Amino acid sequence: MGNAAVEVEFTHEYEEDHGMWFERYDSLFTVRDFDSNLERQEVTARRIFENLAALDRYELLLVRDLQEPLASSGPSPQ
Protein backbone atom coordinates (compact mmCIF):
# COMPACT_ATOMS: atom_id res chain seq x y z
CA MET A 1 0.00 0.00 0.00
CA GLY A 2 3.07 2.25 -0.06
CA ASN A 3 2.19 3.36 -3.59
CA ALA A 4 -1.01 5.21 -2.73
CA ALA A 5 -2.51 7.87 -0.51
CA VAL A 6 -5.89 7.52 1.13
CA GLU A 7 -7.73 10.77 1.79
CA VAL A 8 -10.59 10.61 4.30
CA GLU A 9 -13.35 13.22 4.52
CA PHE A 10 -15.78 12.91 7.42
CA THR A 11 -18.35 15.16 5.74
CA HIS A 12 -19.19 15.94 2.13
CA GLU A 13 -21.70 17.83 0.01
CA TYR A 14 -22.38 15.13 -2.61
CA GLU A 15 -26.00 14.36 -3.47
CA GLU A 16 -27.74 11.77 -5.62
CA ASP A 17 -26.02 11.43 -8.97
CA HIS A 18 -26.18 8.73 -11.64
CA GLY A 19 -28.55 6.78 -9.36
CA MET A 20 -26.05 6.76 -6.49
CA TRP A 21 -27.42 8.24 -3.27
CA PHE A 22 -24.28 9.84 -1.88
CA GLU A 23 -26.19 11.65 0.85
CA ARG A 24 -26.77 8.26 2.55
CA TYR A 25 -23.08 8.16 3.42
CA ASP A 26 -21.60 10.42 6.09
CA SER A 27 -17.99 10.21 4.97
CA LEU A 28 -15.87 9.20 2.01
CA PHE A 29 -12.37 8.14 1.21
CA THR A 30 -10.42 8.63 -1.97
CA VAL A 31 -7.53 6.42 -3.06
CA ARG A 32 -4.85 8.02 -5.24
CA ASP A 33 -1.99 6.01 -6.69
CA PHE A 34 1.28 7.97 -6.61
CA ASP A 35 2.27 6.72 -10.07
CA SER A 36 -1.21 7.28 -11.58
CA ASN A 37 -1.51 3.50 -12.02
CA LEU A 38 -5.30 3.27 -12.30
CA GLU A 39 -5.39 -0.53 -12.14
CA ARG A 40 -3.37 -0.62 -8.91
CA GLN A 41 -5.42 2.28 -7.56
CA GLU A 42 -8.65 0.33 -8.07
CA VAL A 43 -7.14 -2.84 -6.56
CA THR A 44 -6.16 -0.82 -3.47
CA ALA A 45 -9.61 0.77 -3.20
CA ARG A 46 -11.32 -2.63 -3.57
CA ARG A 47 -9.07 -4.12 -0.87
CA ILE A 48 -9.98 -1.33 1.56
CA PHE A 49 -13.67 -1.65 0.63
CA GLU A 50 -13.64 -5.43 1.17
CA ASN A 51 -11.90 -5.08 4.55
CA LEU A 52 -14.48 -2.53 5.71
CA ALA A 53 -17.35 -4.63 4.33
CA ALA A 54 -16.07 -7.67 6.24
CA LEU A 55 -16.62 -5.76 9.49
CA ASP A 56 -20.36 -5.75 8.68
CA ARG A 57 -20.80 -2.39 10.43
CA TYR A 58 -20.99 0.19 7.64
CA GLU A 59 -23.10 1.14 4.65
CA LEU A 60 -20.55 1.28 1.84
CA LEU A 61 -20.50 2.33 -1.78
CA LEU A 62 -17.46 1.88 -4.01
CA VAL A 63 -17.43 4.11 -7.10
CA ARG A 64 -15.04 5.07 -9.87
CA ASP A 65 -14.64 8.82 -10.46
CA LEU A 66 -17.92 9.51 -8.58
CA GLN A 67 -19.69 8.30 -11.74
CA GLU A 68 -19.62 4.51 -11.92
CA PRO A 69 -20.81 2.26 -9.09
CA LEU A 70 -18.53 -0.75 -8.57
CA ALA A 71 -19.84 -2.37 -5.37
CA SER A 72 -21.99 -1.75 -2.33
CA SER A 73 -22.34 -3.36 1.06
CA GLY A 74 -24.21 -2.86 4.29
CA PRO A 75 -24.65 -4.41 7.70
CA SER A 76 -26.56 -7.69 7.86
CA PRO A 77 -30.05 -7.38 9.34
CA GLN A 78 -30.12 -8.18 13.03
mmCIF file of C-alpha atoms in Angstrom:
data_model
loop_
_atom_site.group_PDB
_atom_site.id
_atom_site.type_symbol
_atom_site.label_atom_id
_atom_site.label_comp_id
_atom_site.label_asym_id
_atom_site.label_seq_id
_atom_site.Cartn_x
_atom_site.Cartn_y
_atom_site.Cartn_z
ATOM 1 C CA MET A 1 0.000 0.000 0.000
ATOM 2 C CA GLY A 2 3.071 2.250 -0.056
ATOM 3 C CA ASN A 3 2.195 3.360 -3.587
ATOM 4 C CA ALA A 4 -1.008 5.214 -2.732
ATOM 5 C CA ALA A 5 -2.509 7.870 -0.510
ATOM 6 C CA VAL A 6 -5.893 7.516 1.131
ATOM 7 C CA GLU A 7 -7.729 10.771 1.789
ATOM 8 C CA VAL A 8 -10.590 10.611 4.303
ATOM 9 C CA GLU A 9 -13.348 13.217 4.523
ATOM 10 C CA PHE A 10 -15.784 12.912 7.418
ATOM 11 C CA THR A 11 -18.350 15.163 5.742
ATOM 12 C CA HIS A 12 -19.192 15.943 2.134
ATOM 13 C CA GLU A 13 -21.702 17.835 0.015
ATOM 14 C CA TYR A 14 -22.384 15.130 -2.613
ATOM 15 C CA GLU A 15 -26.002 14.360 -3.465
ATOM 16 C CA GLU A 16 -27.741 11.775 -5.617
ATOM 17 C CA ASP A 17 -26.018 11.433 -8.973
ATOM 18 C CA HIS A 18 -26.179 8.730 -11.640
ATOM 19 C CA GLY A 19 -28.547 6.783 -9.364
ATOM 20 C CA MET A 20 -26.052 6.762 -6.494
ATOM 21 C CA TRP A 21 -27.422 8.235 -3.268
ATOM 22 C CA PHE A 22 -24.277 9.839 -1.883
ATOM 23 C CA GLU A 23 -26.192 11.653 0.848
ATOM 24 C CA ARG A 24 -26.770 8.259 2.554
ATOM 25 C CA TYR A 25 -23.077 8.157 3.417
ATOM 26 C CA ASP A 26 -21.602 10.421 6.094
ATOM 27 C CA SER A 27 -17.990 10.211 4.969
ATOM 28 C CA LEU A 28 -15.872 9.197 2.008
ATOM 29 C CA PHE A 29 -12.370 8.143 1.210
ATOM 30 C CA THR A 30 -10.419 8.632 -1.970
ATOM 31 C CA VAL A 31 -7.533 6.424 -3.065
ATOM 32 C CA ARG A 32 -4.845 8.022 -5.242
ATOM 33 C CA ASP A 33 -1.985 6.010 -6.685
ATOM 34 C CA PHE A 34 1.285 7.974 -6.606
ATOM 35 C CA ASP A 35 2.272 6.722 -10.067
ATOM 36 C CA SER A 36 -1.208 7.278 -11.581
ATOM 37 C CA ASN A 37 -1.510 3.503 -12.018
ATOM 38 C CA LEU A 38 -5.303 3.272 -12.305
ATOM 39 C CA GLU A 39 -5.386 -0.528 -12.142
ATOM 40 C CA ARG A 40 -3.365 -0.619 -8.911
ATOM 41 C CA GLN A 41 -5.424 2.285 -7.560
ATOM 42 C CA GLU A 42 -8.652 0.331 -8.069
ATOM 43 C CA VAL A 43 -7.144 -2.836 -6.555
ATOM 44 C CA THR A 44 -6.159 -0.824 -3.470
ATOM 45 C CA ALA A 45 -9.607 0.766 -3.202
ATOM 46 C CA ARG A 46 -11.316 -2.627 -3.566
ATOM 47 C CA ARG A 47 -9.072 -4.120 -0.873
ATOM 48 C CA ILE A 48 -9.983 -1.331 1.561
ATOM 49 C CA PHE A 49 -13.667 -1.651 0.634
ATOM 50 C CA GLU A 50 -13.635 -5.429 1.167
ATOM 51 C CA ASN A 51 -11.900 -5.083 4.548
ATOM 52 C CA LEU A 52 -14.478 -2.533 5.710
ATOM 53 C CA ALA A 53 -17.354 -4.630 4.331
ATOM 54 C CA ALA A 54 -16.067 -7.673 6.241
ATOM 55 C CA LEU A 55 -16.622 -5.759 9.491
ATOM 56 C CA ASP A 56 -20.358 -5.752 8.681
ATOM 57 C CA ARG A 57 -20.798 -2.386 10.428
ATOM 58 C CA TYR A 58 -20.987 0.192 7.645
ATOM 59 C CA GLU A 59 -23.103 1.137 4.651
ATOM 60 C CA LEU A 60 -20.547 1.283 1.844
ATOM 61 C CA LEU A 61 -20.503 2.325 -1.782
ATOM 62 C CA LEU A 62 -17.455 1.880 -4.015
ATOM 63 C CA VAL A 63 -17.435 4.110 -7.098
ATOM 64 C CA ARG A 64 -15.037 5.072 -9.868
ATOM 65 C CA ASP A 65 -14.641 8.824 -10.459
ATOM 66 C CA LEU A 66 -17.923 9.513 -8.583
ATOM 67 C CA GLN A 67 -19.691 8.305 -11.737
ATOM 68 C CA GLU A 68 -19.621 4.515 -11.915
ATOM 69 C CA PRO A 69 -20.814 2.261 -9.086
ATOM 70 C CA LEU A 70 -18.534 -0.751 -8.573
ATOM 71 C CA ALA A 71 -19.843 -2.368 -5.373
ATOM 72 C CA SER A 72 -21.986 -1.755 -2.329
ATOM 73 C CA SER A 73 -22.339 -3.364 1.057
ATOM 74 C CA GLY A 74 -24.211 -2.860 4.287
ATOM 75 C CA PRO A 75 -24.653 -4.410 7.698
ATOM 76 C CA SER A 76 -26.560 -7.691 7.861
ATOM 77 C CA PRO A 77 -30.051 -7.375 9.338
ATOM 78 C CA GLN A 78 -30.119 -8.183 13.032
#
